[in-house]
mmCIF file of C-alpha atoms and ligand atoms in Angstrom:
data_model
loop_
_atom_site.group_PDB
_atom_site.id
_atom_site.type_symbol
_atom_site.label_atom_id
_atom_site.label_comp_id
_atom_site.label_asym_id
_atom_site.label_seq_id
_atom_site.Cartn_x
_atom_site.Cartn_y
_atom_site.Cartn_z
ATOM 1 C CA MET A 1 92.713 101.515 114.127
ATOM 2 C CA GLN A 2 93.719 103.999 111.458
ATOM 3 C CA GLN A 3 95.467 102.476 108.458
ATOM 4 C CA GLN A 4 98.931 103.793 107.614
ATOM 5 C CA PRO A 5 99.166 104.995 103.999
ATOM 6 C CA GLN A 6 101.197 102.477 102.025
ATOM 7 C CA SER A 7 104.357 103.438 100.190
ATOM 8 C CA PRO A 8 104.130 103.464 96.351
ATOM 9 C CA GLU A 9 106.323 100.369 96.139
ATOM 10 C CA LEU A 10 104.074 98.410 98.513
ATOM 11 C CA GLN A 11 100.930 99.436 96.651
ATOM 12 C CA THR A 12 102.072 97.997 93.318
ATOM 13 C CA GLY A 13 104.702 95.555 94.561
ATOM 14 C CA LYS A 14 107.015 97.039 91.928
ATOM 15 C CA TYR A 15 110.038 99.292 92.208
ATOM 16 C CA LYS A 16 109.359 102.861 91.118
ATOM 17 C CA SER A 17 111.969 103.540 88.452
ATOM 18 C CA ILE A 18 113.464 106.232 86.285
ATOM 19 C CA LEU A 19 115.187 104.905 83.167
ATOM 20 C CA LEU A 20 118.292 106.495 81.701
ATOM 21 C CA ILE A 21 118.446 105.577 78.020
ATOM 22 C CA GLY A 22 121.126 106.679 75.607
ATOM 23 C CA ALA A 23 123.990 105.501 73.430
ATOM 24 C CA PRO A 24 127.244 104.344 74.989
ATOM 25 C CA GLY A 25 129.071 107.534 75.928
ATOM 26 C CA SER A 26 125.889 109.594 76.299
ATOM 27 C CA GLY A 27 126.559 110.098 80.011
ATOM 28 C CA LYS A 28 124.084 107.719 81.688
ATOM 29 C CA GLY A 29 126.641 106.498 84.205
ATOM 30 C CA THR A 30 127.961 109.980 84.971
ATOM 31 C CA GLN A 31 124.484 111.348 85.619
ATOM 32 C CA GLY A 32 123.331 108.218 87.472
ATOM 33 C CA LYS A 33 126.237 108.478 89.910
ATOM 34 C CA ILE A 34 125.498 112.133 90.640
ATOM 35 C CA LEU A 35 121.779 111.414 91.140
ATOM 36 C CA SER A 36 122.560 108.625 93.603
ATOM 37 C CA ALA A 37 123.937 111.299 95.960
ATOM 38 C CA ILE A 38 120.445 112.800 96.232
ATOM 39 C CA PRO A 39 118.413 111.226 99.051
ATOM 40 C CA GLY A 40 115.488 109.273 97.661
ATOM 41 C CA PHE A 41 117.273 107.922 94.575
ATOM 42 C CA TYR A 42 119.174 104.689 94.114
ATOM 43 C CA HIS A 43 121.408 104.318 91.061
ATOM 44 C CA SER A 44 121.782 100.866 89.528
ATOM 45 C CA SER A 45 124.101 100.300 86.568
ATOM 46 C CA THR A 46 124.127 96.875 84.916
ATOM 47 C CA GLY A 47 127.543 97.607 83.394
ATOM 48 C CA ASP A 48 128.955 98.151 86.918
ATOM 49 C CA ILE A 49 127.186 95.060 88.259
ATOM 50 C CA PHE A 50 128.576 92.923 85.447
ATOM 51 C CA ARG A 51 132.075 94.363 85.788
ATOM 52 C CA SER A 52 132.061 93.543 89.519
ATOM 53 C CA LEU A 53 131.547 89.829 88.766
ATOM 54 C CA ASP A 54 134.405 87.460 89.389
ATOM 55 C CA LEU A 55 135.775 86.298 86.029
ATOM 56 C CA GLN A 56 136.436 82.879 87.563
ATOM 57 C CA THR A 57 132.677 82.322 87.785
ATOM 58 C CA GLU A 58 130.404 81.138 84.979
ATOM 59 C CA THR A 59 128.374 84.372 85.184
ATOM 60 C CA GLY A 60 131.497 86.531 85.045
ATOM 61 C CA ARG A 61 132.831 84.635 82.035
ATOM 62 C CA THR A 62 129.521 84.904 80.174
ATOM 63 C CA PHE A 63 129.622 88.691 80.618
ATOM 64 C CA TRP A 64 133.230 88.940 79.421
ATOM 65 C CA ASP A 65 132.502 86.776 76.432
ATOM 66 C CA TYR A 66 129.813 89.132 75.098
ATOM 67 C CA ALA A 67 131.059 92.511 76.343
ATOM 68 C CA SER A 68 134.551 92.111 74.880
ATOM 69 C CA ARG A 69 132.956 91.766 71.424
ATOM 70 C CA GLY A 70 130.676 94.768 71.978
ATOM 71 C CA GLU A 71 127.625 92.484 72.125
ATOM 72 C CA LEU A 72 124.792 92.595 74.612
ATOM 73 C CA VAL A 73 124.678 89.854 77.205
ATOM 74 C CA PRO A 74 121.566 87.682 76.483
ATOM 75 C CA ASP A 75 118.303 89.128 77.781
ATOM 76 C CA GLU A 76 117.042 86.395 80.142
ATOM 77 C CA PHE A 77 120.468 86.025 81.705
ATOM 78 C CA THR A 78 120.892 89.781 82.196
ATOM 79 C CA ILE A 79 117.481 90.191 83.787
ATOM 80 C CA GLN A 80 118.079 87.253 86.128
ATOM 81 C CA VAL A 81 121.440 88.659 87.243
ATOM 82 C CA TRP A 82 119.949 92.103 87.782
ATOM 83 C CA LYS A 83 116.865 90.874 89.664
ATOM 84 C CA ASN A 84 119.050 88.779 92.002
ATOM 85 C CA TYR A 85 121.368 91.708 92.539
ATOM 86 C CA ILE A 86 118.686 94.257 93.360
ATOM 87 C CA LYS A 87 116.884 91.815 95.679
ATOM 88 C CA GLY A 88 120.202 91.325 97.457
ATOM 89 C CA MET A 89 120.587 95.088 97.843
ATOM 90 C CA GLU A 90 117.073 95.296 99.264
ATOM 91 C CA LEU A 91 117.553 92.402 101.697
ATOM 92 C CA THR A 92 120.840 93.820 102.954
ATOM 93 C CA ASN A 93 119.249 97.220 103.533
ATOM 94 C CA GLN A 94 121.300 99.043 100.922
ATOM 95 C CA PHE A 95 118.325 99.811 98.709
ATOM 96 C CA HIS A 96 115.076 100.976 100.323
ATOM 97 C CA PRO A 97 112.211 100.686 97.831
ATOM 98 C CA GLU A 98 109.723 102.339 100.229
ATOM 99 C CA THR A 99 111.651 105.602 100.140
ATOM 100 C CA GLN A 100 113.968 105.352 97.153
ATOM 101 C CA MET A 101 113.290 105.518 93.461
ATOM 102 C CA LEU A 102 115.535 103.432 91.223
ATOM 103 C CA VAL A 103 117.603 105.233 88.599
ATOM 104 C CA LEU A 104 118.312 102.511 86.061
ATOM 105 C CA ASP A 105 121.346 102.923 83.857
ATOM 106 C CA GLY A 106 121.963 100.296 81.183
ATOM 107 C CA ILE A 107 118.806 98.309 81.798
ATOM 108 C CA PRO A 108 116.500 97.617 80.048
ATOM 109 C CA ARG A 109 118.656 97.570 76.931
ATOM 110 C CA SER A 110 116.215 95.895 74.559
ATOM 111 C CA VAL A 111 112.450 95.705 74.166
ATOM 112 C CA MET A 112 112.612 92.094 75.375
ATOM 113 C CA GLN A 113 114.344 93.209 78.584
ATOM 114 C CA ALA A 114 111.705 95.923 79.047
ATOM 115 C CA ARG A 115 109.030 93.198 78.846
ATOM 116 C CA LEU A 116 110.884 90.894 81.237
ATOM 117 C CA LEU A 117 111.062 93.724 83.775
ATOM 118 C CA GLU A 118 107.366 94.582 83.652
ATOM 119 C CA ASP A 119 106.579 92.455 86.726
ATOM 120 C CA THR A 120 109.348 94.133 88.746
ATOM 121 C CA ILE A 121 109.584 97.826 87.888
ATOM 122 C CA ASP A 122 107.076 100.593 87.507
ATOM 123 C CA VAL A 123 108.538 103.056 84.998
ATOM 124 C CA VAL A 124 107.767 106.622 86.054
ATOM 125 C CA LYS A 125 109.891 108.513 83.498
ATOM 126 C CA VAL A 126 112.277 107.632 80.695
ATOM 127 C CA ILE A 127 115.144 110.089 80.422
ATOM 128 C CA TYR A 128 116.407 109.813 76.877
ATOM 129 C CA LEU A 129 119.883 111.285 76.419
ATOM 130 C CA VAL A 130 119.724 112.149 72.740
ATOM 131 C CA CYS A 131 122.866 112.327 70.734
ATOM 132 C CA ALA A 132 122.675 113.759 67.236
ATOM 133 C CA ASP A 133 126.446 113.704 66.768
ATOM 134 C CA MET A 134 127.775 110.161 67.195
ATOM 135 C CA SER A 135 131.385 111.220 66.598
ATOM 136 C CA LYS A 136 131.156 113.058 69.933
ATOM 137 C CA MET A 137 130.183 109.797 71.659
ATOM 138 C CA VAL A 138 133.093 107.956 70.033
ATOM 139 C CA GLU A 139 135.454 110.675 71.295
ATOM 140 C CA ARG A 140 134.096 110.326 74.861
ATOM 141 C CA LEU A 141 134.405 106.525 74.750
ATOM 142 C CA ARG A 142 138.019 106.740 73.581
ATOM 143 C CA ARG A 143 138.851 109.094 76.431
ATOM 144 C CA ARG A 144 137.065 106.878 78.957
ATOM 145 C CA ALA A 145 138.881 103.776 77.722
ATOM 146 C CA LEU A 146 142.187 105.387 78.643
ATOM 147 C CA LYS A 147 140.992 106.761 81.985
ATOM 148 C CA GLU A 148 138.982 103.822 83.289
ATOM 149 C CA ASN A 149 140.709 100.932 81.634
ATOM 150 C CA ARG A 150 137.543 99.835 79.827
ATOM 151 C CA PHE A 151 138.449 96.891 77.614
ATOM 152 C CA ASP A 152 135.221 97.229 75.602
ATOM 153 C CA ASP A 153 136.056 100.776 74.523
ATOM 154 C CA ALA A 154 139.704 100.220 73.790
ATOM 155 C CA ASN A 155 139.300 99.499 70.115
ATOM 156 C CA ASP A 156 137.445 101.496 67.496
ATOM 157 C CA LYS A 157 135.898 98.457 65.875
ATOM 158 C CA VAL A 158 134.265 97.381 69.155
ATOM 159 C CA ILE A 159 133.130 100.967 69.870
ATOM 160 C CA ARG A 160 131.486 101.190 66.462
ATOM 161 C CA HIS A 161 129.808 97.853 66.956
ATOM 162 C CA ARG A 162 128.502 98.942 70.382
ATOM 163 C CA LEU A 163 126.936 102.011 68.765
ATOM 164 C CA GLU A 164 125.312 99.857 66.055
ATOM 165 C CA VAL A 165 123.933 97.466 68.671
ATOM 166 C CA TYR A 166 122.541 100.465 70.536
ATOM 167 C CA GLU A 167 120.726 101.693 67.412
ATOM 168 C CA ARG A 168 119.393 98.261 66.566
ATOM 169 C CA ASP A 169 118.436 96.851 69.999
ATOM 170 C CA THR A 170 118.254 99.630 72.579
ATOM 171 C CA HIS A 171 116.912 102.638 70.712
ATOM 172 C CA PRO A 172 113.526 100.934 69.936
ATOM 173 C CA ILE A 173 112.817 100.981 73.705
ATOM 174 C CA ILE A 174 111.809 104.627 73.272
ATOM 175 C CA GLU A 175 108.808 103.496 71.200
ATOM 176 C CA HIS A 176 107.914 100.842 73.762
ATOM 177 C CA TYR A 177 106.995 103.311 76.531
ATOM 178 C CA PRO A 178 104.120 105.821 76.413
ATOM 179 C CA ALA A 179 105.166 109.106 74.789
ATOM 180 C CA ASP A 180 104.194 111.142 77.876
ATOM 181 C CA LYS A 181 106.850 109.324 79.928
ATOM 182 C CA ILE A 182 109.712 110.136 77.557
ATOM 183 C CA CYS A 183 111.845 113.190 78.351
ATOM 184 C CA ARG A 184 114.415 114.096 75.709
ATOM 185 C CA ILE A 185 117.652 115.784 76.733
ATOM 186 C CA ASP A 186 120.515 116.776 74.439
ATOM 187 C CA ALA A 187 123.428 114.572 75.550
ATOM 188 C CA THR A 188 126.020 116.746 73.830
ATOM 189 C CA MET A 189 125.481 119.564 76.347
ATOM 190 C CA SER A 190 127.882 119.972 79.269
ATOM 191 C CA MET A 191 127.577 117.606 82.214
ATOM 192 C CA ILE A 192 126.072 120.293 84.456
ATOM 193 C CA ASP A 193 123.528 121.374 81.836
ATOM 194 C CA VAL A 194 122.353 117.773 81.356
ATOM 195 C CA LEU A 195 122.142 117.388 85.145
ATOM 196 C CA TYR A 196 120.096 120.572 85.432
ATOM 197 C CA GLU A 197 117.583 119.275 82.862
ATOM 198 C CA ILE A 198 117.307 115.911 84.646
ATOM 199 C CA VAL A 199 116.818 117.534 88.057
ATOM 200 C CA LYS A 200 113.993 119.663 86.622
ATOM 201 C CA ILE A 201 112.243 116.406 85.642
ATOM 202 C CA LEU A 202 112.898 114.599 88.919
ATOM 203 C CA LYS A 203 112.109 117.398 91.363
ATOM 204 C CA PRO A 204 108.300 117.305 90.940
ATOM 205 C CA LEU A 205 108.328 113.500 91.331
ATOM 206 C CA LYS A 206 109.987 113.722 94.702
ATOM 207 C CA ALA A 207 108.012 116.757 95.836
ATOM 208 C CA SER A 208 104.775 114.846 95.306
ATOM 209 C CA GLN A 209 105.869 111.838 97.369
HETATM 210 P P1 ADP B 301 127.947 101.724 78.139
HETATM 211 O O1 ADP B 301 126.991 102.547 78.932
HETATM 212 O O2 ADP B 301 129.192 102.426 77.814
HETATM 213 O O3 ADP B 301 127.320 101.082 76.948
HETATM 214 P P2 ADP B 301 127.894 99.679 80.183
HETATM 215 O O4 ADP B 301 128.900 99.848 81.253
HETATM 216 O O5 ADP B 301 126.487 100.036 80.509
HETATM 217 O O6 ADP B 301 128.433 100.481 78.961
HETATM 218 O O7 ADP B 301 127.883 98.157 79.679
HETATM 219 C C1 ADP B 301 129.056 97.479 79.301
HETATM 220 C C2 ADP B 301 128.700 96.150 78.648
HETATM 221 O O8 ADP B 301 127.976 95.318 79.576
HETATM 222 C C3 ADP B 301 127.761 96.237 77.447
HETATM 223 O O9 ADP B 301 128.444 96.499 76.240
HETATM 224 C C4 ADP B 301 127.129 94.837 77.450
HETATM 225 O O10 ADP B 301 127.973 93.868 76.903
HETATM 226 C C5 ADP B 301 126.971 94.551 78.932
HETATM 227 N N1 ADP B 301 125.631 95.001 79.418
HETATM 228 C C6 ADP B 301 125.394 95.993 80.303
HETATM 229 N N2 ADP B 301 124.066 96.122 80.533
HETATM 230 C C7 ADP B 301 123.454 95.185 79.764
HETATM 231 C C8 ADP B 301 122.107 94.811 79.532
HETATM 232 N N3 ADP B 301 121.076 95.409 80.147
HETATM 233 N N4 ADP B 301 121.867 93.791 78.671
HETATM 234 C C9 ADP B 301 122.840 93.161 78.045
HETATM 235 N N5 ADP B 301 124.137 93.461 78.205
HETATM 236 C C10 ADP B 301 124.461 94.462 79.048
#
């Protein structure tokens, strides 16, 4: 009997993933949501997962405790929550790893998280939304706080702290992955221009599948 070719996910046992890395306000969520409308991609945002938790639960309270101060939720805890969540999506047929590539937004957010994910994801590309002008990010976060009722962006002190935490803990991720996987895109461009650059990177990946 002829063997069926195995899907990439089954070959490695890991989820093929594209990482969106960038400072708060760089547009990861905006781009991730648009990409999730393209067949073959599945957008997963840890911020959204955490915000959907019930604040009456221990997990929900842990998130609130850190996020309201602009801190990252501890690494092991975050990775456990995310792994459980994505497994749940797979088991309930909402995420199809054989045909869909993950677009990860907000995870990994530290080198430690990148290490803890190594047994689960296979990083194909890292899309780094570069922002040379941080005041632009602060402006976007202030606007979003008003529009989306985001408690963590409502006060300038917390916003500034979130940007510092990004520089200290998240930015070093770029050095963690091989240079040929990193694609730099100017995050200060318009939404459609950033999207266009991302699509140019993703198109060959899908065409070759
Ligand atoms: P933004 O993209 O604006 O930084 P998110 O919606 O991704 O915001 O995340 C909101 C908050 O959720 C973060 O400030 C942090 O407290 C928590 N969080 C989200 N993802 C992670 C993660 N991978 N590790 C630790 N904390 C996280």
